[in-house]
Structures are given as structure tokens and as C-alpha cells.
Short mmCIF file of C-alpha atoms and ligand atoms in Angstrom, two decimals:
data_model
loop_
_atom_site.label_atom_id
_atom_site.label_comp_id
_atom_site.label_asym_id
_atom_site.label_seq_id
_atom_site.Cartn_x
_atom_site.Cartn_y
_atom_site.Cartn_z
CA UNK A 18 29.79 64.57 -43.53
CA UNK A 19 28.97 64.37 -47.21
CA UNK A 20 31.83 63.57 -49.66
CA UNK A 21 34.42 64.50 -47.04
CA UNK A 22 33.24 68.07 -46.96
CA UNK A 23 32.69 69.63 -43.54
CA UNK A 24 29.54 71.70 -43.53
CA UNK A 25 29.69 74.51 -41.02
CA UNK A 26 26.88 76.79 -39.93
CA UNK A 27 28.12 80.01 -38.41
CA UNK A 28 25.63 82.18 -36.55
CA UNK A 29 27.51 85.46 -36.16
CA UNK A 30 26.51 89.06 -36.88
CA UNK A 31 30.04 90.44 -37.08
CA UNK A 32 31.29 90.22 -40.65
CA UNK A 33 34.96 90.59 -39.66
CA UNK A 34 34.78 87.65 -37.26
CA UNK A 35 33.03 85.58 -39.90
CA UNK A 36 35.83 86.32 -42.32
CA UNK A 37 38.53 85.32 -39.84
CA UNK A 38 36.82 81.98 -39.24
CA UNK A 39 36.41 81.45 -42.94
CA UNK A 40 40.13 82.06 -43.54
CA UNK A 41 41.15 79.62 -40.81
CA UNK A 42 38.83 76.95 -42.16
CA UNK A 43 40.32 77.43 -45.59
CA UNK A 44 43.77 76.76 -44.15
CA UNK A 45 42.59 73.67 -42.28
CA UNK A 46 40.40 72.05 -44.91
CA UNK A 47 41.67 73.56 -48.11
CA UNK A 48 38.47 73.73 -50.09
CA UNK A 49 36.84 70.73 -48.44
CA UNK A 50 34.42 72.72 -46.37
CA UNK A 51 31.33 74.76 -46.75
CA UNK A 52 30.60 77.69 -44.48
CA UNK A 53 27.21 79.34 -44.32
CA UNK A 54 26.89 82.46 -42.21
CA UNK A 55 23.62 83.64 -40.67
CA UNK A 56 23.45 86.91 -38.82
CA UNK A 57 20.49 86.21 -36.61
CA UNK A 58 19.53 83.23 -34.44
CA UNK A 59 16.13 82.86 -36.10
CA UNK A 60 17.80 82.63 -39.52
CA UNK A 61 20.10 79.87 -38.29
CA UNK A 62 17.15 78.00 -36.80
CA UNK A 63 15.31 78.22 -40.12
CA UNK A 64 18.12 76.43 -41.97
CA UNK A 65 18.82 73.62 -39.53
CA UNK A 66 17.46 71.00 -41.89
CA UNK A 67 20.24 71.62 -44.40
CA UNK A 68 22.63 68.87 -43.31
CA UNK A 69 25.23 70.70 -41.25
CA UNK A 70 28.02 68.87 -39.41
CA UNK A 71 28.76 71.51 -36.82
CA UNK A 72 27.40 74.87 -35.62
CA UNK A 73 29.50 77.82 -34.51
CA UNK A 74 27.41 80.11 -32.39
CA UNK A 75 28.02 83.62 -31.14
CA UNK A 76 26.05 84.24 -27.95
CA UNK A 77 25.20 87.87 -28.54
CA UNK A 78 23.13 88.27 -31.67
CA UNK A 79 20.63 90.93 -32.75
CA UNK A 80 17.71 88.71 -31.71
CA UNK A 81 19.14 86.79 -28.74
CA UNK A 82 21.67 87.28 -25.94
CA UNK A 83 23.70 85.13 -23.56
CA UNK A 84 23.18 81.51 -22.58
CA UNK A 85 19.59 81.52 -23.85
CA UNK A 86 21.01 81.77 -27.39
CA UNK A 87 22.73 78.43 -26.85
CA UNK A 88 19.74 76.85 -25.13
CA UNK A 89 17.42 77.80 -27.98
CA UNK A 90 19.79 76.47 -30.61
CA UNK A 91 20.48 73.28 -28.65
CA UNK A 92 16.80 72.61 -28.17
CA UNK A 93 16.20 72.94 -31.89
CA UNK A 94 19.32 71.06 -32.96
CA UNK A 95 19.76 68.39 -30.28
CA UNK A 96 21.75 66.08 -32.58
CA UNK A 97 24.30 68.64 -33.83
CA UNK A 98 27.55 69.63 -32.12
CA UNK A 99 27.52 73.30 -31.11
CA UNK A 100 30.72 75.26 -30.51
CA UNK A 101 30.38 78.64 -28.84
CA UNK A 102 32.46 81.34 -30.47
CA UNK A 103 32.37 84.51 -28.44
CA UNK A 104 34.28 87.63 -27.57
CA UNK A 105 33.50 87.14 -23.91
CA UNK A 106 36.27 85.42 -21.94
CA UNK A 107 34.16 84.31 -19.01
CA UNK A 108 35.18 81.03 -17.38
CA UNK A 109 32.01 80.58 -15.30
CA UNK A 110 29.81 81.10 -18.31
CA UNK A 111 31.97 78.69 -20.30
CA UNK A 112 31.64 75.93 -17.70
CA UNK A 113 27.94 76.62 -17.39
CA UNK A 114 27.33 76.40 -21.07
CA UNK A 115 29.44 73.28 -21.58
CA UNK A 116 27.49 71.62 -18.75
CA UNK A 117 24.33 72.46 -20.67
CA UNK A 118 25.67 70.48 -23.61
CA UNK A 119 27.83 72.80 -25.74
CA UNK A 120 30.82 70.94 -27.19
CA UNK A 121 33.30 73.75 -26.74
CA UNK A 122 33.64 77.41 -25.75
CA UNK A 123 36.13 79.34 -27.84
CA UNK A 124 37.14 82.95 -27.28
CA UNK A 125 37.51 84.79 -30.57
CA UNK A 126 40.89 86.44 -30.12
CA UNK A 127 42.42 83.33 -28.57
CA UNK A 128 41.87 80.75 -31.26
CA UNK A 129 44.36 79.50 -33.75
CA UNK A 130 44.29 77.01 -36.57
CA UNK A 131 45.33 73.93 -34.53
CA UNK A 132 42.90 74.68 -31.77
CA UNK A 133 40.06 75.17 -34.19
CA UNK A 134 40.85 72.03 -36.14
CA UNK A 135 40.95 69.89 -32.98
CA UNK A 136 37.83 71.48 -31.60
CA UNK A 137 35.82 70.69 -34.72
CA UNK A 138 37.12 67.14 -34.99
CA UNK A 139 36.53 66.30 -31.32
CA UNK A 140 33.15 68.02 -31.19
CA UNK A 141 31.77 66.06 -34.11
CA UNK A 142 33.11 62.77 -32.75
CA UNK A 143 31.90 63.42 -29.20
CA UNK A 144 28.45 64.45 -30.31
CA UNK A 145 28.22 61.35 -32.44
CA UNK A 146 28.95 59.13 -29.43
CA UNK A 147 26.55 61.17 -27.31
CA UNK A 148 23.80 60.61 -29.89
CA UNK A 149 24.46 56.88 -29.94
CA UNK A 150 24.32 56.75 -26.15
CA UNK A 151 21.07 58.69 -26.17
CA UNK A 152 19.55 56.20 -28.59
CA UNK A 153 20.75 53.33 -26.45
CA UNK A 154 19.20 54.92 -23.31
CA UNK A 155 15.92 55.39 -25.13
CA UNK A 156 15.98 51.75 -26.27
CA UNK A 157 16.56 50.58 -22.73
CA UNK A 158 13.75 52.77 -21.44
CA UNK A 159 11.41 51.33 -24.01
CA UNK A 160 12.44 47.84 -23.02
CA UNK A 161 11.92 48.56 -19.34
CA UNK A 162 8.52 50.06 -20.05
CA UNK A 163 7.60 47.00 -22.09
CA UNK A 164 8.83 44.76 -19.28
CA UNK A 165 6.69 46.52 -16.67
CA UNK A 166 3.75 46.26 -19.04
CA UNK A 167 4.24 42.51 -19.39
CA UNK A 168 4.77 41.93 -15.68
CA UNK A 169 1.58 43.85 -15.06
CA UNK A 170 -0.32 41.78 -17.64
CA UNK A 171 1.01 38.53 -16.21
CA UNK A 172 0.01 39.51 -12.69
CA UNK A 173 -3.44 40.44 -13.96
CA UNK A 174 -3.67 37.01 -15.63
CA UNK A 175 -2.78 35.34 -12.33
CA UNK A 176 -5.44 37.44 -10.66
CA UNK A 177 -8.05 36.40 -13.25
CA UNK A 178 -7.01 32.74 -13.04
CA UNK A 179 -7.52 32.79 -9.29
CA UNK A 180 -10.91 34.33 -9.85
CA UNK A 181 -11.87 31.68 -12.41
CA UNK A 182 -10.62 28.84 -10.23
CA UNK A 183 -12.49 30.13 -7.22
CA UNK A 184 -15.79 29.59 -9.03
CA UNK A 185 -15.14 25.82 -8.70
CA UNK A 186 -14.73 26.07 -4.96
CA UNK A 187 -17.74 25.30 -2.82
CA UNK A 188 -16.27 26.05 0.58
CA UNK A 189 -16.78 29.73 1.51
CA UNK A 190 -13.58 30.00 3.59
CA UNK A 191 -11.43 28.69 0.74
CA UNK A 192 -13.18 31.03 -1.67
CA UNK A 193 -12.15 33.96 0.53
CA UNK A 194 -8.51 32.85 0.49
CA UNK A 195 -8.61 32.89 -3.30
CA UNK A 196 -10.12 36.35 -3.29
CA UNK A 197 -7.37 37.66 -1.00
CA UNK A 198 -4.65 36.18 -3.20
CA UNK A 199 -6.32 37.69 -6.21
CA UNK A 200 -6.14 41.13 -4.59
CA UNK A 201 -2.49 40.66 -3.65
CA UNK A 202 -1.58 39.95 -7.26
CA UNK A 203 -3.60 42.96 -8.36
CA UNK A 204 -1.94 45.39 -5.95
CA UNK A 205 1.45 44.39 -7.42
CA UNK A 206 0.11 44.66 -10.96
CA UNK A 207 -0.97 48.23 -10.23
CA UNK A 208 2.60 49.20 -9.26
CA UNK A 209 3.93 47.96 -12.60
CA UNK A 210 1.12 49.72 -14.41
CA UNK A 211 2.11 52.99 -12.68
CA UNK A 212 5.74 52.39 -13.62
CA UNK A 213 5.24 51.98 -17.32
CA UNK A 214 2.94 54.99 -17.40
CA UNK A 215 5.38 57.15 -15.47
CA UNK A 216 8.18 59.25 -16.98
CA UNK A 217 10.47 57.98 -14.25
CA UNK A 218 10.78 54.23 -14.67
CA UNK A 219 12.01 53.47 -11.18
CA UNK A 220 9.80 55.60 -8.99
CA UNK A 221 6.05 55.95 -8.78
CA UNK A 222 3.73 58.56 -7.39
CA UNK A 223 2.77 56.57 -4.31
CA UNK A 224 0.04 58.96 -3.18
CA UNK A 225 -1.73 58.43 -6.45
CA UNK A 226 -1.21 54.67 -6.20
CA UNK A 227 -2.78 54.66 -2.71
CA UNK A 228 -5.87 56.43 -4.02
CA UNK A 229 -6.38 53.91 -6.81
CA UNK A 230 -5.54 50.79 -4.82
CA UNK A 231 -7.66 51.61 -1.78
CA UNK A 232 -10.57 52.61 -3.96
CA UNK A 233 -10.30 49.23 -5.76
CA UNK A 234 -10.16 47.24 -2.51
CA UNK A 235 -12.99 49.30 -1.03
CA UNK A 236 -15.29 48.43 -3.91
CA UNK A 237 -14.48 44.71 -3.78
CA UNK A 238 -15.34 44.42 -0.07
CA UNK A 239 -17.94 47.08 0.64
CA UNK A 240 -21.47 46.48 -0.48
CA UNK A 241 -23.15 49.42 1.24
CA UNK A 242 -21.02 52.50 0.61
CA UNK A 243 -23.19 54.60 2.96
CA UNK A 244 -22.08 52.46 5.86
CA UNK A 245 -18.31 52.60 5.64
CA UNK A 246 -16.38 55.73 4.72
CA UNK A 247 -12.88 55.76 3.31
CA UNK A 248 -10.80 58.90 3.90
CA UNK A 249 -7.57 59.19 1.99
CA UNK A 250 -5.13 61.93 2.98
CA UNK A 251 -1.89 61.46 1.08
CA UNK A 252 0.93 63.68 -0.09
CA UNK A 253 2.27 63.19 -3.59
CA UNK A 254 5.39 61.26 -2.73
CA UNK A 255 7.52 59.44 -5.28
CA UNK A 256 8.87 56.13 -4.06
CA UNK A 257 11.37 53.70 -5.48
CA UNK A 258 10.07 50.40 -6.91
CA UNK A 259 12.01 48.45 -4.24
CA UNK A 260 9.88 50.14 -1.57
CA UNK A 261 6.69 50.49 -3.57
CA UNK A 262 6.03 46.77 -4.08
CA UNK A 263 6.35 45.70 -0.41
CA UNK A 264 4.55 48.85 0.76
CA UNK A 265 1.74 48.24 -1.73
CA UNK A 266 1.28 44.75 -0.30
CA UNK A 267 1.36 46.05 3.29
CA UNK A 268 -1.29 48.61 2.42
CA UNK A 269 -3.39 45.94 0.75
CA UNK A 270 -3.31 43.76 3.89
CA UNK A 271 -4.10 46.55 6.34
CA UNK A 272 -6.94 48.08 4.34
CA UNK A 273 -8.40 44.63 3.61
CA UNK A 274 -8.24 43.83 7.33
CA UNK A 275 -10.07 46.99 8.32
CA UNK A 276 -12.75 46.27 5.74
CA UNK A 277 -13.07 42.59 6.69
CA UNK A 278 -12.72 42.64 10.46
CA UNK A 279 -13.31 46.10 11.96
CA UNK A 280 -17.03 46.47 11.28
CA UNK A 281 -18.81 43.18 11.77
CA UNK A 282 -22.50 42.68 11.06
CA UNK A 283 -23.07 45.82 9.10
CA UNK A 284 -21.90 48.31 11.72
CA UNK A 285 -20.90 51.70 10.31
CA UNK A 286 -17.46 53.21 10.50
CA UNK A 287 -14.56 55.06 8.92
CA UNK A 288 -11.15 54.13 7.63
CA UNK A 289 -8.37 56.71 7.32
CA UNK A 290 -5.32 56.33 5.16
CA UNK A 291 -2.56 58.84 5.66
CA UNK A 292 0.82 59.22 3.97
CA UNK A 293 3.20 62.03 4.74
CA UNK A 294 6.79 62.93 5.51
CA UNK A 295 7.87 63.24 9.11
CA UNK A 296 11.39 63.96 10.43
CA UNK A 297 13.16 62.82 7.26
CA UNK A 298 11.08 59.66 7.18
CA UNK A 299 7.78 58.61 5.69
CA UNK A 300 4.74 57.65 7.63
CA UNK A 301 1.94 55.49 6.28
CA UNK A 302 -1.00 55.04 8.60
CA UNK A 303 -4.06 52.85 8.18
CA UNK A 304 -6.58 53.43 10.93
CA UNK A 305 -10.18 52.44 11.54
CA UNK A 306 -12.68 53.20 14.31
CA UNK A 307 -13.98 49.65 14.46
CA UNK A 308 -14.04 46.95 17.14
CA UNK A 309 -10.26 46.76 17.57
CA UNK A 310 -8.21 43.63 18.12
CA UNK A 311 -9.41 41.09 20.65
CA UNK A 312 -7.12 40.48 23.66
CA UNK A 313 -5.90 37.13 22.41
CA UNK A 314 -4.37 38.45 19.19
CA UNK A 315 -0.75 39.54 19.16
CA UNK A 316 -0.28 41.21 15.81
CA UNK A 317 3.39 40.20 15.69
CA UNK A 318 2.56 36.54 16.23
CA UNK A 319 -0.36 35.37 14.18
CA UNK A 320 -0.92 32.10 12.40
CA UNK A 321 -2.72 33.93 9.61
CA UNK A 322 -0.84 35.17 6.58
CA UNK A 323 -2.00 38.83 6.40
CA UNK A 324 -0.29 40.30 9.46
CA UNK A 325 2.75 38.05 9.00
CA UNK A 326 3.15 39.63 5.59
CA UNK A 327 2.85 43.09 7.16
CA UNK A 328 5.62 42.42 9.72
CA UNK A 329 7.93 40.65 7.27
CA UNK A 330 7.55 43.22 4.53
CA UNK A 331 8.07 46.08 6.99
CA UNK A 332 11.35 44.42 8.03
CA UNK A 333 12.25 44.12 4.37
CA UNK A 334 11.99 47.87 3.84
CA UNK A 335 13.75 48.41 7.20
CA UNK A 336 10.70 50.11 8.59
CA UNK A 337 9.02 50.11 11.99
CA UNK A 338 5.46 49.38 13.01
CA UNK A 339 3.58 51.36 15.63
CA UNK A 340 0.39 49.64 16.64
CA UNK A 341 -2.46 51.22 18.53
CA UNK A 342 -5.58 49.39 19.59
CA UNK A 343 -7.30 52.03 21.75
CA UNK A 344 -9.99 53.51 19.54
CA UNK A 345 -10.36 50.94 16.84
CA UNK A 346 -7.14 49.90 15.20
CA UNK A 347 -4.23 51.91 13.89
CA UNK A 348 -1.10 50.71 12.14
CA UNK A 349 1.67 53.19 11.47
CA UNK A 350 4.47 52.10 9.16
CA UNK A 351 7.51 54.37 9.45
CA UNK A 352 10.15 53.93 6.80
CA UNK A 353 12.96 55.63 4.94
CA UNK A 354 13.68 56.01 1.28
CA UNK A 355 17.11 56.49 -0.29
CA UNK A 356 16.18 60.14 -0.88
CA UNK A 357 16.81 60.81 2.81
CA UNK A 358 20.14 58.98 3.01
N1 ATP B 486 -8.57 46.27 11.61
C1 ATP B 486 -8.87 45.21 12.37
N2 ATP B 486 -9.88 45.30 13.27
C2 ATP B 486 -10.17 44.22 14.05
N3 ATP B 486 -9.53 43.04 13.98
C3 ATP B 486 -8.54 42.91 13.11
C4 ATP B 486 -8.14 43.97 12.26
N4 ATP B 486 -7.13 43.56 11.51
C5 ATP B 486 -6.88 42.28 11.86
N5 ATP B 486 -7.73 41.87 12.83
C6 ATP B 486 -7.74 40.54 13.49
O1 ATP B 486 -6.47 39.97 13.34
C7 ATP B 486 -6.56 38.70 12.70
C8 ATP B 486 -5.34 38.45 11.89
O2 ATP B 486 -5.30 39.28 10.73
P1 ATP B 486 -4.60 38.73 9.43
O3 ATP B 486 -4.64 39.79 8.41
O4 ATP B 486 -3.27 38.23 9.81
O5 ATP B 486 -5.47 37.50 8.98
P2 ATP B 486 -6.84 37.45 8.21
O6 ATP B 486 -7.24 38.81 7.76
O7 ATP B 486 -7.80 36.73 9.10
O8 ATP B 486 -6.52 36.54 6.98
P3 ATP B 486 -5.50 36.85 5.80
O9 ATP B 486 -4.32 36.02 6.09
O10 ATP B 486 -6.16 36.51 4.56
O11 ATP B 486 -5.17 38.29 5.88
C9 ATP B 486 -7.83 38.78 11.91
O12 ATP B 486 -8.37 37.50 11.69
C10 ATP B 486 -8.73 39.62 12.81
O13 ATP B 486 -9.32 38.84 13.81
MG1 MG B 487 -5.90 39.96 6.64
#
């Protein structure tokens, strides 16, 4: 509001109705208001930059009809309070339009001075608070995005440090342990990278993540790409960060295992990675047609870290493991996401 003058835009093609509003405003504000009347929606839109405090909008205009009139105005004037002023006393439409963001829905022959005065005052105040909240949400989103970016960078630094340190190690076995840890840090980094790039800051496109992660792991372990084939068959499924991080680590372990253990001494083979929905649950399968587990290994009871991580992390996401060792090795991880609850 400039100098205590309320500046009102009225988009209304009926001259009589415009006059009635003008008279009421005169009674409410004396001369401390300015009313500008446009007869068409496109004219109103053209003048939005002229510092208005509130917009009164008729829904049926020569160039626009119904709720779309409001939607168009609201899209172009997201920061201004819009009050619908219509001849149509339709409760469903009113609720609909207020849910879309209109501040009020007034029926022409039902308004009086008090009602109008309150409506304007409350609409301006409410919209003001709404705008502040919107700014605060955007700030928080920016912060969260920045945070994911930094977490990702820090994890990448850890990954690089492990790589650098491993160059000082002579023992081949210990070198491998460093390489595995490096990959674990990187698979988590990738989740955070996806999160800050995504419009939704809590969920990531897990199918897309699988494609990138497995392709990365594949190229760190496979020298001869003609020998081992990687088939990825994944639906585009969005998963919450609380599930994505453990599941990313599980995937990392299983794919790394297939690449490291299933095809010894340069034997050829294939690895399949599948993600889809099944009976209100998700199913992630990592399967290879390699040598399979030897008799003495119980996947639930290993001394090694990899499969212990797989069982513990599956518990953490309240999932189940189905293991099959008949033709090569297959691990199915069946889990739920809050979407199905
Ligand atoms: N896909 C597979 N095909 C054949 N054997 C496998 C497969 N996955 C795992 N194994 C066997 O199970 C053992 C345990 O796997 P696990 O991932 O726990 O340990 P690791 O891969 O040896 O080391 P790390 O702890 O770094 O993962 C492996 O050493 C290997 O012998
Ligand atoms: Mg392993």
C-alpha cells in the first residue's frame, strides 16, 4: 500500500457492477483508494506491474470464462491477493477456486460494505503471510539443496582420499579393501547428487540411479567389456532418501560381488539388475549366471563385510532377502516404501 491508499484492480466487463463496487469502496475508504477497471482479462494482465494491492476478478469475461480466468490471473500475479467477484452463486466452484489459491469468493448481489471491507483487509494480510511462507520454503529448499551438494562433495573427497592412500599400500589384498570402501562412499555420494539435482528434495528416481551406479561399478571392475554383459531392467521408481541410501549400498555390494566373484579367470557371463513393483512392494534383483556360492558359504553368516552389510541394511529398510544359488547367484530384495502404507 502506498501512502495509505488501497489500489484495486477490477477486471469486470459489466459497467453497472463496476459502479456498485466503486460506490462501496468510496464508503469504506473515503477517497483513500484507487480503482482501475479493465473489461478484459488480457487488459488486466497487461497492467499487473502497476503496483496493485488487490485484484477483484469476474470469472466470465469477453476473453475468458470460468475457473481458467482465475488460474490465468493467479499464474501471472502469484504475489497478489485475488478476490473473485461473480454473479454465480455456486458453492462447489467457490470451494474449488479458493483451494486453487483465491483469497475469497464473493457473490455480487450478496455483498455489503462490511463484508467487502473485511474481505479486502483479510485477503491482503493473508496473502502477505502466504508470500512470506513461500519465501521461507524456497530458502529452506535452497539450503537443503546446498546441504546435499556439500555432503556429496565430502563423500567424493573421502573417496578420493582412499584412492590416494591406497597408492601407498603394497599389499594387494589391502589395496582391494580400499577400493571397495572408495566405491561405498561413491555410491552414497551419487544419491546426494541425485537429490540436489531433483525437483523433489526427499525422493530420487531410483531407476535412473541404478543405471548410473551400476555402470560406474561395471567400468571400475571390468577390463574386457566383451566378456561380461550388464543388463539393467528398471522401472522409473521414486524412492525416499531413507530407503535410497541403504538400498544404494546393498546394490553396490551385490553388483560388486557378481563382478568380483561370479566369473573367475576371465570366464564370460551376464549380470541382470531388475527393479519393479510387485504386490504393493518393490523388488530389486541382482542376478548373475556365474559359478554360484560354494557349499561352505552361508550368505547370512559371513565373516566378510559385504554380505553382512546386505543383511543388516535389508533389516534396516524392513525388507526381506530371497537367495537363489541354482543357476549362478540371485539376490532378491523385497521392500516397502511409505507410498504403499
Ligand atoms: N555373486 C557371487 N558369485 C559367487 N560367489 C559369491 C558371489 N557373491 C559373493 N560370493 C562369495 O561370498 C563371499 C562373501 O561375500 P562378501 O561380499 O561378504 O565378501 P567379499 O566380497 O569377499 O568382500 P567385501 O567384504 O569387500 O565385500 C565372497 O568372498 C565370495 O566367495
Ligand atoms: Mg563383497
